[in-house]
CSV table of C-alpha atoms in Angstrom, one decimal:
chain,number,residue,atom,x,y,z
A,1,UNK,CA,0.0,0.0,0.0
A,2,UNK,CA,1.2,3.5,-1.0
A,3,UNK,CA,2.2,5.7,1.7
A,4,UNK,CA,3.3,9.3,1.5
A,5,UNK,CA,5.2,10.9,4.0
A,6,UNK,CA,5.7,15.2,3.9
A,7,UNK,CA,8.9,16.9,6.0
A,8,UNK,CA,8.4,19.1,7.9
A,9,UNK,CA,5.1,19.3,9.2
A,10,UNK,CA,5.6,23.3,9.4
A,11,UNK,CA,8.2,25.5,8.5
A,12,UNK,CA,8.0,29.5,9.1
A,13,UNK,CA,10.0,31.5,7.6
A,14,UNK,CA,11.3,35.3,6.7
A,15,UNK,CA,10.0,36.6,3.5
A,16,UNK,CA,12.6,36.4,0.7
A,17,UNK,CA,14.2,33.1,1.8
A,18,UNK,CA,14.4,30.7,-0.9
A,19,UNK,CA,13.0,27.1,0.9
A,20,UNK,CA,12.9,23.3,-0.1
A,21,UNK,CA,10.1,21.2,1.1
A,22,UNK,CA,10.5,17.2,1.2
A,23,UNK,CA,7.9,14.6,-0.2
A,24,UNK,CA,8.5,10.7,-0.1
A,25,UNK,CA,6.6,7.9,-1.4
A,26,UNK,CA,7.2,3.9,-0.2
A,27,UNK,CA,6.3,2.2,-3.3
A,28,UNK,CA,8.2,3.5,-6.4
A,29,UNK,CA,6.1,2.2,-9.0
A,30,UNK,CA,4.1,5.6,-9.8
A,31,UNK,CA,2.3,7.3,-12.8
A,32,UNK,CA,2.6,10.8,-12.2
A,33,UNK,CA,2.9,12.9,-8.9
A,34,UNK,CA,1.4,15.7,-8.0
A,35,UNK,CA,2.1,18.8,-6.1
A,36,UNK,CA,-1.3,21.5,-4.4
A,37,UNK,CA,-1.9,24.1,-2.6
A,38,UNK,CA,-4.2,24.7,0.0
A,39,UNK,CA,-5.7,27.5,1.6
A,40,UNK,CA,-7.5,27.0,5.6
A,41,UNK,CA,-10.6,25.7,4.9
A,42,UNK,CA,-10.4,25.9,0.9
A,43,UNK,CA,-9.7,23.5,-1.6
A,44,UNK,CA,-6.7,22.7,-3.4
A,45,UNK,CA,-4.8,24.3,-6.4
A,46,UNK,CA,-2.5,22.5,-8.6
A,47,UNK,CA,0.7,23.5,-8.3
A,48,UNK,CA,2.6,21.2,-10.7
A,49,UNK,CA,2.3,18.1,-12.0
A,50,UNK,CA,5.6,15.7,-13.2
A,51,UNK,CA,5.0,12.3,-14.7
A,52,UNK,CA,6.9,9.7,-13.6
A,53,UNK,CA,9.0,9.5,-16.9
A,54,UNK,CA,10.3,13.6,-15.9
A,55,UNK,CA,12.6,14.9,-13.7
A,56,UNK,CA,11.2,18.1,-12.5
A,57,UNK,CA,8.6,20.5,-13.6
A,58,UNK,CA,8.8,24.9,-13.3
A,59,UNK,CA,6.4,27.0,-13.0
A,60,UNK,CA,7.2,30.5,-12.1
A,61,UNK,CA,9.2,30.5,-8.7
A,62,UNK,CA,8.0,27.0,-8.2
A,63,UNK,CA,10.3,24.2,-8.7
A,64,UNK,CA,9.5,20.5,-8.5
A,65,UNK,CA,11.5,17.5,-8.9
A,66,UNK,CA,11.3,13.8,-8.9
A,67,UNK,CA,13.5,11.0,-8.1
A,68,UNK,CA,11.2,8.2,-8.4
A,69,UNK,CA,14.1,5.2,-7.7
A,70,UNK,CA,14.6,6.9,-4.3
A,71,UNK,CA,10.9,7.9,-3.6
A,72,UNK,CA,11.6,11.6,-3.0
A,73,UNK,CA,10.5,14.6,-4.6
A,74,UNK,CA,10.8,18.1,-3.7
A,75,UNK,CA,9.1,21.7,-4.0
A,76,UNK,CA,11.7,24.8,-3.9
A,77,UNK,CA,9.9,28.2,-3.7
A,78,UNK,CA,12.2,31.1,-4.7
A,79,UNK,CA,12.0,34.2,-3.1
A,80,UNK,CA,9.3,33.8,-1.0
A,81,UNK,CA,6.7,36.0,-0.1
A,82,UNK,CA,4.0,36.3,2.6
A,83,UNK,CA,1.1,34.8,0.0
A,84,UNK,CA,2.9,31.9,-0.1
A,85,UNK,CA,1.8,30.8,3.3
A,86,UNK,CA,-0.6,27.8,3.2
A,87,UNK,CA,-0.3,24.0,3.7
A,88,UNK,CA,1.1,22.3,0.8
A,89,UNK,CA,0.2,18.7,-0.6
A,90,UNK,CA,2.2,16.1,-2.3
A,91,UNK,CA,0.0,13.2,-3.9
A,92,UNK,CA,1.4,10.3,-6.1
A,93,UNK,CA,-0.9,8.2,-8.7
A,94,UNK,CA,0.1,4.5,-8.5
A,95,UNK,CA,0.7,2.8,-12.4
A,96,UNK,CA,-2.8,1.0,-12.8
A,97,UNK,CA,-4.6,3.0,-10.3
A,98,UNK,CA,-6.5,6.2,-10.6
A,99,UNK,CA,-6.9,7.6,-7.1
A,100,UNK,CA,-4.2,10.2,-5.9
A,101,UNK,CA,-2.8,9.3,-2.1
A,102,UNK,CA,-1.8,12.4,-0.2
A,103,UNK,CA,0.6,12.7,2.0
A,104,UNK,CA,-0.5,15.1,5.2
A,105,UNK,CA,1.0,18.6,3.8
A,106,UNK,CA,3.5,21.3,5.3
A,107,UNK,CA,1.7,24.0,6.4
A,108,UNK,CA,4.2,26.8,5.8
A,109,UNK,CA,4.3,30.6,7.0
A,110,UNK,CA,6.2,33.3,5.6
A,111,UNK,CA,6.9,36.5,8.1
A,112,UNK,CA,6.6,39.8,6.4
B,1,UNK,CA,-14.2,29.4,-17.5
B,2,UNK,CA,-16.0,28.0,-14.6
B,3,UNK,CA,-13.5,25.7,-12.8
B,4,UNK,CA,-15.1,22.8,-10.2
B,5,UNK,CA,-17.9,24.0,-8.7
B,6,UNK,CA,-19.6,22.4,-5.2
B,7,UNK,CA,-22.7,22.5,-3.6
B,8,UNK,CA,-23.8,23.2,-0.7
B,9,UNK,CA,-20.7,25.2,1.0
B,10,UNK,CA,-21.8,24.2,4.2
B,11,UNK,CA,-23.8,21.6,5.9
B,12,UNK,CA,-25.2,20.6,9.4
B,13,UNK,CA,-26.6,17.1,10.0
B,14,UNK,CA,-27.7,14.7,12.9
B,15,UNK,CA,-26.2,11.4,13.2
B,16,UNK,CA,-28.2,9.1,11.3
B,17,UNK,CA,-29.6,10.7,8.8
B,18,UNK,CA,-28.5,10.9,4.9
B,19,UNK,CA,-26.8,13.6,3.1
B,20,UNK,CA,-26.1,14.5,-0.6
B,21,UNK,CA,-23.0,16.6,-1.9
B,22,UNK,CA,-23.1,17.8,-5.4
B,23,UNK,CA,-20.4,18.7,-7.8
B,24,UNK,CA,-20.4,20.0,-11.0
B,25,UNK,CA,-16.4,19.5,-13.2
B,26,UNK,CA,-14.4,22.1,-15.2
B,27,UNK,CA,-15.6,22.2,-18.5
B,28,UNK,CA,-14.6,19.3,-20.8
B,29,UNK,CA,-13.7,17.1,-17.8
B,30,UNK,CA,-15.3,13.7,-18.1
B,31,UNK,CA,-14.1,12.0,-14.7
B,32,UNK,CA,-15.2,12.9,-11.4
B,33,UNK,CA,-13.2,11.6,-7.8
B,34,UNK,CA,-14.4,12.1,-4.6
B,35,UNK,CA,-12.1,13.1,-1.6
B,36,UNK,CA,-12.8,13.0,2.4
B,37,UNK,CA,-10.2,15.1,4.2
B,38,UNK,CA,-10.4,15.5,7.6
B,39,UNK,CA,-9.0,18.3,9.5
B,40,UNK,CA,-5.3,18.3,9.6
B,41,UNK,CA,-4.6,15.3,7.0
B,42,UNK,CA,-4.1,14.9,3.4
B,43,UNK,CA,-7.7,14.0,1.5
B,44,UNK,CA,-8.5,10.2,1.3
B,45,UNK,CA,-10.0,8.6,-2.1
B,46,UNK,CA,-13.8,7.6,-1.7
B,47,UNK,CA,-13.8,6.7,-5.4
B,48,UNK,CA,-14.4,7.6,-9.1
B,49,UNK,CA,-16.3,8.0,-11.6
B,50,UNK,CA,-16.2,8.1,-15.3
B,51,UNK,CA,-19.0,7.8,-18.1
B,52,UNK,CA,-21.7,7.3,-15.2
B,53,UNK,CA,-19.7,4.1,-13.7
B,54,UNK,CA,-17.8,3.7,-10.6
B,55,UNK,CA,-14.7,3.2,-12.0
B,56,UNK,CA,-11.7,2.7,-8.3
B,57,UNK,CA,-13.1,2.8,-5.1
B,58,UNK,CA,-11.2,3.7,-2.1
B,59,UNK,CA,-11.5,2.1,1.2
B,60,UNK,CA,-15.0,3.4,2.4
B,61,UNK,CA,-17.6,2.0,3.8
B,62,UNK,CA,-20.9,1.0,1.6
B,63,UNK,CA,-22.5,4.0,3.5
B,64,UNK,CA,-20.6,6.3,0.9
B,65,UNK,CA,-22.5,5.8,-2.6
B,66,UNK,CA,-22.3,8.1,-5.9
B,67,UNK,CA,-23.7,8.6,-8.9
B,68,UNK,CA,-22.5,10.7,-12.7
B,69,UNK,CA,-25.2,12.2,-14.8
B,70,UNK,CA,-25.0,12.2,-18.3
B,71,UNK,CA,-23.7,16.1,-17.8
B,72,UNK,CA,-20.9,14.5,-16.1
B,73,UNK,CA,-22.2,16.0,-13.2
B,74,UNK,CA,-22.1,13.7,-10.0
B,75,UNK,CA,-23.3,13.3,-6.4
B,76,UNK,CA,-22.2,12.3,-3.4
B,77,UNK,CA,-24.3,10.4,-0.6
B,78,UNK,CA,-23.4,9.3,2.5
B,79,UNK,CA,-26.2,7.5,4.7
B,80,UNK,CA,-26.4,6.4,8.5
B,81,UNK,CA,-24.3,9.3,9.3
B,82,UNK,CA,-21.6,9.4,12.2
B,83,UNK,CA,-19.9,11.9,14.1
B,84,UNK,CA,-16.7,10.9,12.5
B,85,UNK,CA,-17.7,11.8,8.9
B,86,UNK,CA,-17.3,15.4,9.5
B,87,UNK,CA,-15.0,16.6,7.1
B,88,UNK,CA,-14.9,18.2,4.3
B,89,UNK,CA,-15.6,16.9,1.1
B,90,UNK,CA,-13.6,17.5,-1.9
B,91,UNK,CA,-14.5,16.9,-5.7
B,92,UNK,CA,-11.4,16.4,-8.3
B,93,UNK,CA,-12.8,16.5,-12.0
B,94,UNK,CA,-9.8,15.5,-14.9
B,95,UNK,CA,-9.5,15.0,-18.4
B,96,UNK,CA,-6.3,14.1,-18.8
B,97,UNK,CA,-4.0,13.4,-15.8
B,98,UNK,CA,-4.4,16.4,-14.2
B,99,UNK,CA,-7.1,16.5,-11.2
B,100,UNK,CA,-8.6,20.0,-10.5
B,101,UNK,CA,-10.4,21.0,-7.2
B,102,UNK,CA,-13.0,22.3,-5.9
B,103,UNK,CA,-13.8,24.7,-3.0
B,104,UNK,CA,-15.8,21.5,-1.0
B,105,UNK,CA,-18.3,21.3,1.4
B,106,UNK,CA,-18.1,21.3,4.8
B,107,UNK,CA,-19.9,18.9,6.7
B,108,UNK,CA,-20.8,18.4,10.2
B,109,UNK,CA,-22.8,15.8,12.1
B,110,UNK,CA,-23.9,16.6,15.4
């Protein structure tokens, strides 16, 4: 069974600091993963998405990568700013399945 | 473009009785998941649907049942409510392999 596991559970921040945050997956046969945002109380917002024959995906100050022998992928915000802040989601689609499995999110917060 | 839309925003229900969540999928999506998330964890998979069929099912009891309209449309119901499905309720609609979200419903049993 597919388990995803995010590190840190929060992070806070100064405004401007560039900052990694860590996703792993157990089982390394995956179709795509899957990177959100989410606001308290909201729903989520796609980020990025790689597939599992990529290595990393940019969008804007938003890097993701993807290491899928080692289970690991990462997200590495640039210069960031207080509207970053909110809890961000990694979730992997397993090859054959259709269902995403989240891991539990960082919740980050960047100080003005 | 209208992205994912869900109704109701909100809801308040008594244990035991039976609830319907409706969702309506970006435009040109065929699919349709459903997600429980409880506060403070990642969403869980209730399952998915694709030209009116339940296509994957999560690990849910058979309390949680669906349905996709012709519309691709789709709804949600949960019976025999407990206190432990409070959550909030996410719909996913996708095309390709992309999943797109919507704003969920909130729903509390009392």
């Amino acid at each position: 069974k597919q388990e995803v596991t995010q590190i840190p559970a929060a992070l806070s921040v100064p405004e401007g600091e560039n900052l990694v945050l860590n996703c792993s997956f157990t089982d390394s046969a995956i179709y795509n993963l899957q990177w959100f945002r989410q606001d308290p109380g909201k729903g989520l917002t796609s980020l990025l998405l790689i597939q599992s024959s990529q290595r990393e995906q940019t969008s804007g100050r938003l890097n993701a990568s993807l290491d899928k022998s080692s289970g690991r992928s990462t997200l590495y915000i640039a210069a960031s700013q207080p509207g970053d802040s909110a809890t961000y989601l990694c979730a992997v689609v397993d090859t054959g399945r259709r269902a995403l499995t989240f891991g539990s999110g960082t919740r980050l917060q960047v100080q003005p | 473009d209208a992205g994912v839309t869900q109704s109701p925003t909100h809801l308040i229900k008594t244990r035991g009785q039976q609830v319907t969540l409706r969702c309506s999928p970006k435009s040109g999506h065929d699919t349709v998941s459903w997600y429980q998330q409880a506060l403070g964890q990642g969403p869980q998979f209730i399952f998915q649907y694709y030209e009116e069929e339940e296509r994957q099912r999560g690990n849910f009891p058979d309390r949680f049942s669906g349905h996709q309209f012709p519309n691709y449309s789709s709804e949600l119901n949960v019976n025999a409510l407990l206190l432990g499905d409070s959550a909030l309720y996410l719909c996913a609609s996708s095309w390709g392999d992309e999943q797109y979200f919507g704003p969920g419903t909130r729903l509390t049993v009392t």
